PDB file of N, CA and C in Angstrom:
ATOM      1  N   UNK R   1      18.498   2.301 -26.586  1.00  0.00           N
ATOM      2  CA  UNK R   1      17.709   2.395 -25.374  1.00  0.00           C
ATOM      3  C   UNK R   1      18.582   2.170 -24.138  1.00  0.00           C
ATOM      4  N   UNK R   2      19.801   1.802 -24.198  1.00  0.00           N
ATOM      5  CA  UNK R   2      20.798   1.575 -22.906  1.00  0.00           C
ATOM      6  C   UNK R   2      20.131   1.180 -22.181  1.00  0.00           C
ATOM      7  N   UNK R   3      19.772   1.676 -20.334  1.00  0.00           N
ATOM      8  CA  UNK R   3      19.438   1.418 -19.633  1.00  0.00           C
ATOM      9  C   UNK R   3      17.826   1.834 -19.708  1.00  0.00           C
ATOM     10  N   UNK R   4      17.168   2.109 -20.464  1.00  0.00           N
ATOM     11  CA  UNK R   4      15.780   2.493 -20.771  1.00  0.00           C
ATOM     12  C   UNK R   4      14.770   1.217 -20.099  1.00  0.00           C
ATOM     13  N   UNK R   5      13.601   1.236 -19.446  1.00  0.00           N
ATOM     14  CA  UNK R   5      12.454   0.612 -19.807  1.00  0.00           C
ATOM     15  C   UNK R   5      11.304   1.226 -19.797  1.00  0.00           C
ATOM     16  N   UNK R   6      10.647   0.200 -21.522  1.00  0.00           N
ATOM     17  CA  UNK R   6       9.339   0.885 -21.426  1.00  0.00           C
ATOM     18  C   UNK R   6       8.263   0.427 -20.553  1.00  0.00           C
ATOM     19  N   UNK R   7       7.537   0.840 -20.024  1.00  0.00           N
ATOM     20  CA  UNK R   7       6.348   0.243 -18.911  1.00  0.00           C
ATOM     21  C   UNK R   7       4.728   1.076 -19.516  1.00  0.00           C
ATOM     22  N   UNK R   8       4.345   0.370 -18.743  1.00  0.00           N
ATOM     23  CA  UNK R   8       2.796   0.598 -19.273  1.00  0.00           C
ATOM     24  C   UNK R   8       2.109   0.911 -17.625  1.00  0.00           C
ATOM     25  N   UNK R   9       1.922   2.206 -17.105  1.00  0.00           N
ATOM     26  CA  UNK R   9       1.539   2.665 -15.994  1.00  0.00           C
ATOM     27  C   UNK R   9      -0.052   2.228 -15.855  1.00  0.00           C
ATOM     28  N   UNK R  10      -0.233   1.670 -14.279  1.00  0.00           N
ATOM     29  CA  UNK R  10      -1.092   0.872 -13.935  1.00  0.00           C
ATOM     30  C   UNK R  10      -2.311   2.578 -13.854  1.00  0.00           C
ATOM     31  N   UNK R  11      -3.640   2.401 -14.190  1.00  0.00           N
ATOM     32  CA  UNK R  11      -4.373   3.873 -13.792  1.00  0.00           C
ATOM     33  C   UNK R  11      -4.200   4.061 -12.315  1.00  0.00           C
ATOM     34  N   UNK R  12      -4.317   5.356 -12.231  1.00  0.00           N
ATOM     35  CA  UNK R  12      -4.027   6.137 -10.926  1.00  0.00           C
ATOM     36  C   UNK R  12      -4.991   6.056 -10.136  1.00  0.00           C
ATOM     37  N   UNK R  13      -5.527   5.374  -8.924  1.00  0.00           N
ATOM     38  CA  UNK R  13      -6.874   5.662  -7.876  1.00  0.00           C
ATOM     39  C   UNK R  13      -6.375   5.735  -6.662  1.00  0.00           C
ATOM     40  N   UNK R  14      -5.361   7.179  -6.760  1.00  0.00           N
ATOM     41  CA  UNK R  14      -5.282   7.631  -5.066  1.00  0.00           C
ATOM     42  C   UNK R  14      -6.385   8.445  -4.632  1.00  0.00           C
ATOM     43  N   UNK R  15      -6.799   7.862  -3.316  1.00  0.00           N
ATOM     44  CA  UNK R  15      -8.026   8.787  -2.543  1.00  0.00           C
ATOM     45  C   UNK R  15      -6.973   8.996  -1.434  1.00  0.00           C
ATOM     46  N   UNK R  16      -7.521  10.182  -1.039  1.00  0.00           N
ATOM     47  CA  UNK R  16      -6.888  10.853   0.227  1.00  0.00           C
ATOM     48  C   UNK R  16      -7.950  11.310   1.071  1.00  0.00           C
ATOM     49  N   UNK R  17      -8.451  11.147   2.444  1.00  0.00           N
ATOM     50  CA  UNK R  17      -9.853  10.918   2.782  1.00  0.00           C
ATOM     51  C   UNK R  17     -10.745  11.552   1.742  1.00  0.00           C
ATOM     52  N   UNK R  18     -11.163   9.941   1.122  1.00  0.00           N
ATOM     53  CA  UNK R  18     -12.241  10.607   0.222  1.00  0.00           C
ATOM     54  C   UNK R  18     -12.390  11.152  -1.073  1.00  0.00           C
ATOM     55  N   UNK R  19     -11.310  11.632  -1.526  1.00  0.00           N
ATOM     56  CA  UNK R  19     -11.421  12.653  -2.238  1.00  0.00           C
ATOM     57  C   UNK R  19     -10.348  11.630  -3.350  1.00  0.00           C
ATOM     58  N   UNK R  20     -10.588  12.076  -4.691  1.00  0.00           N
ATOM     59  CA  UNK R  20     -10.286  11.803  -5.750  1.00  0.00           C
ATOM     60  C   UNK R  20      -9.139  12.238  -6.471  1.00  0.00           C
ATOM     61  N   UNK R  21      -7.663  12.222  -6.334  1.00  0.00           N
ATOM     62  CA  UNK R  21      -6.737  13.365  -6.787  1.00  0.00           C
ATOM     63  C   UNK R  21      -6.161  12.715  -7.983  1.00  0.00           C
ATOM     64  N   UNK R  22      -6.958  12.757  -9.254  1.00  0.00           N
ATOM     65  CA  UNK R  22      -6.199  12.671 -10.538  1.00  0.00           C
ATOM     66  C   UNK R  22      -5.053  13.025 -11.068  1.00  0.00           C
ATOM     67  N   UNK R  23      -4.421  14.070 -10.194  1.00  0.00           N
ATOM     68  CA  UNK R  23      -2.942  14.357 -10.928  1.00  0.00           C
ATOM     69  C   UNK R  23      -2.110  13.878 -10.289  1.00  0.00           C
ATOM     70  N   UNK R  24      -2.344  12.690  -9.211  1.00  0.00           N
ATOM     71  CA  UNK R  24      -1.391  12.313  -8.710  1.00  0.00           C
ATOM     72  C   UNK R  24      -1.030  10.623  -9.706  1.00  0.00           C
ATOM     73  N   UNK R  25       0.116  10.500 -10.271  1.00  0.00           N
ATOM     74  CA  UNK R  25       0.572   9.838 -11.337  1.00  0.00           C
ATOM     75  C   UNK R  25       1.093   8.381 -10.377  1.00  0.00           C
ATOM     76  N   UNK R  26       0.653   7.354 -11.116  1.00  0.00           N
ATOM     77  CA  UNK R  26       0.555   5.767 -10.555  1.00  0.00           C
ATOM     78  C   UNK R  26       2.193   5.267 -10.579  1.00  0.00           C
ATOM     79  N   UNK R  27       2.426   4.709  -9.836  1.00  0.00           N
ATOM     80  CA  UNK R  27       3.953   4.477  -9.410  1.00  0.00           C
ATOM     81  C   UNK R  27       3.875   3.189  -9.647  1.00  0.00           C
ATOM     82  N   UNK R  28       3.433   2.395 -10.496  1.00  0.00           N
ATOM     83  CA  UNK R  28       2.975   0.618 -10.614  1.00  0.00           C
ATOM     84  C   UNK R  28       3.115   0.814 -11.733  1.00  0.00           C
ATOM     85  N   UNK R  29       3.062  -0.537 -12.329  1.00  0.00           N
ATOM     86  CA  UNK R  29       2.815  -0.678 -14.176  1.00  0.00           C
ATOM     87  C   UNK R  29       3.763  -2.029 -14.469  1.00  0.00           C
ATOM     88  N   UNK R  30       3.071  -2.303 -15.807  1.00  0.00           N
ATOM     89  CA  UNK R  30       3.932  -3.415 -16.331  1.00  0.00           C
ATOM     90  C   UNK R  30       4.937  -3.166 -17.511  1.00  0.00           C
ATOM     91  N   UNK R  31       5.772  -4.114 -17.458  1.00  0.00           N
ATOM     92  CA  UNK R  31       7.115  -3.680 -18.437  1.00  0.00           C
ATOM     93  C   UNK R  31       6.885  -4.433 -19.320  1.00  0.00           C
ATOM     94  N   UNK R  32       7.063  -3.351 -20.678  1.00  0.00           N
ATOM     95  CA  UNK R  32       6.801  -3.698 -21.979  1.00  0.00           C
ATOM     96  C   UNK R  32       8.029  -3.945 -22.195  1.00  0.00           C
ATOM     97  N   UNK R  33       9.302  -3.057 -22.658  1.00  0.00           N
ATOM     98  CA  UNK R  33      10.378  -3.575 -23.152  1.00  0.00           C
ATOM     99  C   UNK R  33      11.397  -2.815 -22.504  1.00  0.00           C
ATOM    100  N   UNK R  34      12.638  -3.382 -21.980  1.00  0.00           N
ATOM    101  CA  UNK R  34      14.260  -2.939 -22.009  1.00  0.00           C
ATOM    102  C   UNK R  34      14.683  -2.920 -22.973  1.00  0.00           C
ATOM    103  N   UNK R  35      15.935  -1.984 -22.591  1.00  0.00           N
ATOM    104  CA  UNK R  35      17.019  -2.091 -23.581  1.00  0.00           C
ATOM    105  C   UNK R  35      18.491  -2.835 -22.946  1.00  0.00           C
ATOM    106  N   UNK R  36      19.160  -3.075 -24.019  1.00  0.00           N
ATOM    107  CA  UNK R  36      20.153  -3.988 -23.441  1.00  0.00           C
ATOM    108  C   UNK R  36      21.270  -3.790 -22.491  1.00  0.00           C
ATOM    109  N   UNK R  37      21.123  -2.629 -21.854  1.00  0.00           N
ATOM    110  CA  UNK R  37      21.953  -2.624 -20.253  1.00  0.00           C
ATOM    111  C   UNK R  37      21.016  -2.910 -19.174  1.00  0.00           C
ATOM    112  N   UNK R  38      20.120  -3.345 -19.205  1.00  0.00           N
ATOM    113  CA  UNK R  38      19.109  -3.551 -18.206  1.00  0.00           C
ATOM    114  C   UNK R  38      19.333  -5.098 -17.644  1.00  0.00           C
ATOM    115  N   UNK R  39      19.401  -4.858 -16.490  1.00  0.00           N
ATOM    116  CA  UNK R  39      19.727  -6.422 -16.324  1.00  0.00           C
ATOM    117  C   UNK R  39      19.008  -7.320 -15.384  1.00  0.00           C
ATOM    118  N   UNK R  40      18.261  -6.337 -14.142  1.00  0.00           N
ATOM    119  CA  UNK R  40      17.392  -6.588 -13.342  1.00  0.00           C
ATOM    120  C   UNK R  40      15.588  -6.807 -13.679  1.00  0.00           C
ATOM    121  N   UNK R  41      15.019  -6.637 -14.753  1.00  0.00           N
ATOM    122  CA  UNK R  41      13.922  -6.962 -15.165  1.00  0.00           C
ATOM    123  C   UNK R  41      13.539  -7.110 -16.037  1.00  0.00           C
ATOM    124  N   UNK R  42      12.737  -7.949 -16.860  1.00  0.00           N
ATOM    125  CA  UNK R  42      12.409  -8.117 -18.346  1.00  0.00           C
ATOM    126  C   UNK R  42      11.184  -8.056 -18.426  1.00  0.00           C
ATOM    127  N   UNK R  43      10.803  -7.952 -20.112  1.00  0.00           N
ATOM    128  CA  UNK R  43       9.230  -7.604 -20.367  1.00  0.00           C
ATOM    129  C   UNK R  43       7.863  -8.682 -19.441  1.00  0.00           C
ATOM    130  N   UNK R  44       6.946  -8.433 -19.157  1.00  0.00           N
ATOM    131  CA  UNK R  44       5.965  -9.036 -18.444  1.00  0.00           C
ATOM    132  C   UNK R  44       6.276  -8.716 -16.904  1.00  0.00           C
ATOM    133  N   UNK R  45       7.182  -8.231 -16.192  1.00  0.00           N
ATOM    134  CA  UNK R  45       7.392  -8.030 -15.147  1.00  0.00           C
ATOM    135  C   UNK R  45       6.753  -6.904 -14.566  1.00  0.00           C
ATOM    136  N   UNK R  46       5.913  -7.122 -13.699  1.00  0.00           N
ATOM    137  CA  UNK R  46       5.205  -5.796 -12.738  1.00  0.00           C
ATOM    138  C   UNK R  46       6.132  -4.917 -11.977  1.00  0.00           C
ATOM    139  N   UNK R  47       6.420  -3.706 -11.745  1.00  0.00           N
ATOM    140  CA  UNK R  47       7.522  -3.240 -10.865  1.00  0.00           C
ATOM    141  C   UNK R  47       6.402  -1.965  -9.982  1.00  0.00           C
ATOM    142  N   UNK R  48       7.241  -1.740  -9.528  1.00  0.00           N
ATOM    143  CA  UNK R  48       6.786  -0.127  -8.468  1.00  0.00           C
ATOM    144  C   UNK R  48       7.754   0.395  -9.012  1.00  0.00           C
ATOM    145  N   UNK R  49       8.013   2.201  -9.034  1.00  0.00           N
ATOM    146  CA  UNK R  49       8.814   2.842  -9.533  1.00  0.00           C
ATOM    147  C   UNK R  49       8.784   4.359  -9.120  1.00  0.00           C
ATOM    148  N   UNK R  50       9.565   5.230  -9.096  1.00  0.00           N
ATOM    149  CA  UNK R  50       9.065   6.482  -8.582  1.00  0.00           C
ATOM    150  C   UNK R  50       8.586   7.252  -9.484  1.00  0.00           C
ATOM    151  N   UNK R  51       6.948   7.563  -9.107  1.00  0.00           N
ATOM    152  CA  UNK R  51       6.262   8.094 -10.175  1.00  0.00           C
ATOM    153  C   UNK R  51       6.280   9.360 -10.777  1.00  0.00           C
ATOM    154  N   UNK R  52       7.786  10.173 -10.894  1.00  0.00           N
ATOM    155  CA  UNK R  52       7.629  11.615 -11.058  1.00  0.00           C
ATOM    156  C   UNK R  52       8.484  10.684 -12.224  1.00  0.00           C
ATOM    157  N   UNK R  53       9.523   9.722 -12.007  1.00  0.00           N
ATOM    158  CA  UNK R  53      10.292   9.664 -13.130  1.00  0.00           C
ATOM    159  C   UNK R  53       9.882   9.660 -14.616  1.00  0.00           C
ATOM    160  N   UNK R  54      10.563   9.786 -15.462  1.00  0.00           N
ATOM    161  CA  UNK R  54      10.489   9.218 -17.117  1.00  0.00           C
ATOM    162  C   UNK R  54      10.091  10.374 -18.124  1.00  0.00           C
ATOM    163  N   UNK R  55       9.675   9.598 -19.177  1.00  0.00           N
ATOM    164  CA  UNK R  55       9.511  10.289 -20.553  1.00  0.00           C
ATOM    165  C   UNK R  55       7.862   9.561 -20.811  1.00  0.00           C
ATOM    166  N   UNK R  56       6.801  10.363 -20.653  1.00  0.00           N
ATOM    167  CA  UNK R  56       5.739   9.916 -20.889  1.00  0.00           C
ATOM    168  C   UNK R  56       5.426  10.037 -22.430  1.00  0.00           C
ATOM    169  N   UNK R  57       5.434   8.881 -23.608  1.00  0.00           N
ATOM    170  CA  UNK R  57       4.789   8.757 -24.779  1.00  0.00           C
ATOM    171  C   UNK R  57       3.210   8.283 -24.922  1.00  0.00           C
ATOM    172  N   UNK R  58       2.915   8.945 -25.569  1.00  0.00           N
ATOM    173  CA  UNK R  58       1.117   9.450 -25.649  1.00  0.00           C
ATOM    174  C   UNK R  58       0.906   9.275 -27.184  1.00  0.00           C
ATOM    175  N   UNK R  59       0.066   7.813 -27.709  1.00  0.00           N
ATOM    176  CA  UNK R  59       0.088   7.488 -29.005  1.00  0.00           C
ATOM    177  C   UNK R  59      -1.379   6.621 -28.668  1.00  0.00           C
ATOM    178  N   UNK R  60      -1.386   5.669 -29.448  1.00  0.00           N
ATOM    179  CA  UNK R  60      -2.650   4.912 -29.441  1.00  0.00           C
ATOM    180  C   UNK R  60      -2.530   3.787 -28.235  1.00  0.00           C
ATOM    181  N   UNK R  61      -1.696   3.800 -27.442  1.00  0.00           N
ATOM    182  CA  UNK R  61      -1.101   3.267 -26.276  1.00  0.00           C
ATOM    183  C   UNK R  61      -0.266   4.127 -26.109  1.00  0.00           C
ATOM    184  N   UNK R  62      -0.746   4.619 -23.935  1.00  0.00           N
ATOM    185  CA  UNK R  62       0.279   5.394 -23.584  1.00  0.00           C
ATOM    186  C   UNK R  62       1.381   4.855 -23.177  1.00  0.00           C
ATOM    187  N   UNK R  63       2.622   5.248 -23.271  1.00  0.00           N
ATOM    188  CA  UNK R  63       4.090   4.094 -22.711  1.00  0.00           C
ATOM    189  C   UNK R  63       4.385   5.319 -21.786  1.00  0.00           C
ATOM    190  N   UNK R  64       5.545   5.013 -20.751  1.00  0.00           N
ATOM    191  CA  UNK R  64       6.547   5.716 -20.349  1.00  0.00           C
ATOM    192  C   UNK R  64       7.781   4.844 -20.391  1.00  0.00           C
ATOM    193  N   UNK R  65       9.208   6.013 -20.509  1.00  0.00           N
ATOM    194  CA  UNK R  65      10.429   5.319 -20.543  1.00  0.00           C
ATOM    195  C   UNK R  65      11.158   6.121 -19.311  1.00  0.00           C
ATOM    196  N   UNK R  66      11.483   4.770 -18.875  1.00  0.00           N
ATOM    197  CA  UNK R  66      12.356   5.118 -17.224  1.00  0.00           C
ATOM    198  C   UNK R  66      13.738   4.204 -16.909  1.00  0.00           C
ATOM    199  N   UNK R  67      14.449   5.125 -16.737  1.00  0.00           N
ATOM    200  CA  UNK R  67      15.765   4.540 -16.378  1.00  0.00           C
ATOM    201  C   UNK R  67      15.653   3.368 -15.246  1.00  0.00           C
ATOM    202  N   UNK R  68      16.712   2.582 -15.436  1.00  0.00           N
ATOM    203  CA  UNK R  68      16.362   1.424 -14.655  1.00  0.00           C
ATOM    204  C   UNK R  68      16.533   1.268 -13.259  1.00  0.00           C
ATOM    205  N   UNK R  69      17.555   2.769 -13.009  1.00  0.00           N
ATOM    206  CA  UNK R  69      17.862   3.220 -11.709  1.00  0.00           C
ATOM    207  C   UNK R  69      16.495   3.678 -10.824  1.00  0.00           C
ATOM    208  N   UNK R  70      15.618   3.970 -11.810  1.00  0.00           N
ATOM    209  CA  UNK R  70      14.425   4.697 -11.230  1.00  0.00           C
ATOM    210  C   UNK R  70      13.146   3.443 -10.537  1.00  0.00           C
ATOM    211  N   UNK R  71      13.675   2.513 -10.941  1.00  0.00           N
ATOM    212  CA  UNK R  71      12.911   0.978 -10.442  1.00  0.00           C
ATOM    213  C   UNK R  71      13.106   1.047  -8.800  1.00  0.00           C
ATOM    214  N   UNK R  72      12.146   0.837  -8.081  1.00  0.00           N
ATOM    215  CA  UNK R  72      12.339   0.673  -6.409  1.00  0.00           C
ATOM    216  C   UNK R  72      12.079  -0.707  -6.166  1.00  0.00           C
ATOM    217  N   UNK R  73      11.092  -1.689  -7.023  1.00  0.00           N
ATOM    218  CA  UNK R  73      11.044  -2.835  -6.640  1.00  0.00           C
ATOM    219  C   UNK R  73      10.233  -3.258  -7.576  1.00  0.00           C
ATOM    220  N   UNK R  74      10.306  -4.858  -7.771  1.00  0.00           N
ATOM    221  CA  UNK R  74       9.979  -5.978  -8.606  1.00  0.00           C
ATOM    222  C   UNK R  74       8.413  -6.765  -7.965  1.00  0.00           C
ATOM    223  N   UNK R  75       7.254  -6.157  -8.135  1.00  0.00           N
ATOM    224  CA  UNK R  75       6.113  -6.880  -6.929  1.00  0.00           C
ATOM    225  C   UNK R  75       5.974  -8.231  -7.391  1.00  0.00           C
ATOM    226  N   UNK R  76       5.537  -9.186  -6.489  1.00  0.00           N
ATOM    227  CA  UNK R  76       4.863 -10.486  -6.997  1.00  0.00           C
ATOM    228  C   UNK R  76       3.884 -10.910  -6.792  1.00  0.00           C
ATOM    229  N   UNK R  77       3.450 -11.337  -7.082  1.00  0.00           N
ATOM    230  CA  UNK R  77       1.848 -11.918  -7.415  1.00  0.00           C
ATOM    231  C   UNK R  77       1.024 -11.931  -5.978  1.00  0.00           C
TER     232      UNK R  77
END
C-alpha cells in the first residue's frame, strides 16, 4: 500500500441554491487504514481531501484509496 490511504467518504449533501446535485462526490471522510509510507495521518483521523482523487472500492462497505499527497487537511473536532 506505500503511500495509500483507505478512507471511508463522508455522504455527499451539496445544495447549490436549492437544488440537490448527487454527482457531486464528498471531499470529507474518515481514515480507515495507511500504508507504511504514510506519515502524516493514521486510522480514526477525519481529513478533507480532493474529491476527484482515488480508487473507489464498492463491496459490503464502500472504501476509497488515495494517495497521501491527495490529503489537503487534517479537520478537528
Amino acid at each position: 500500500m506505500h503511500d495509500w490511504v483507505v478512507i471511508e467518504r463522508d455522504t455527499a449533501k451539496t445544495e447549490e441554491q436549492g437544488f440537490f446535485i448527487p454527482s457531486s462526490p464528498s471531499n470529507k471522510g474518515k481514515v480507515l487504514a495507511v500504508g507504511p509510507l504514510v506519515k502524516e495521518v493514521e486510522p480514526g483521523d477525519r481529513i478533507r481531501f480532493n474529491p476527484y482523487a482515488g480508487l473507489v472500492v464498492i463491496g459490503q462497505r464502500s472504501a476509497t484509496f488515495i494517495h497521501e499527497a491527495d490529503i489537503v487537511g487534517i479537520l478537528t473536532v
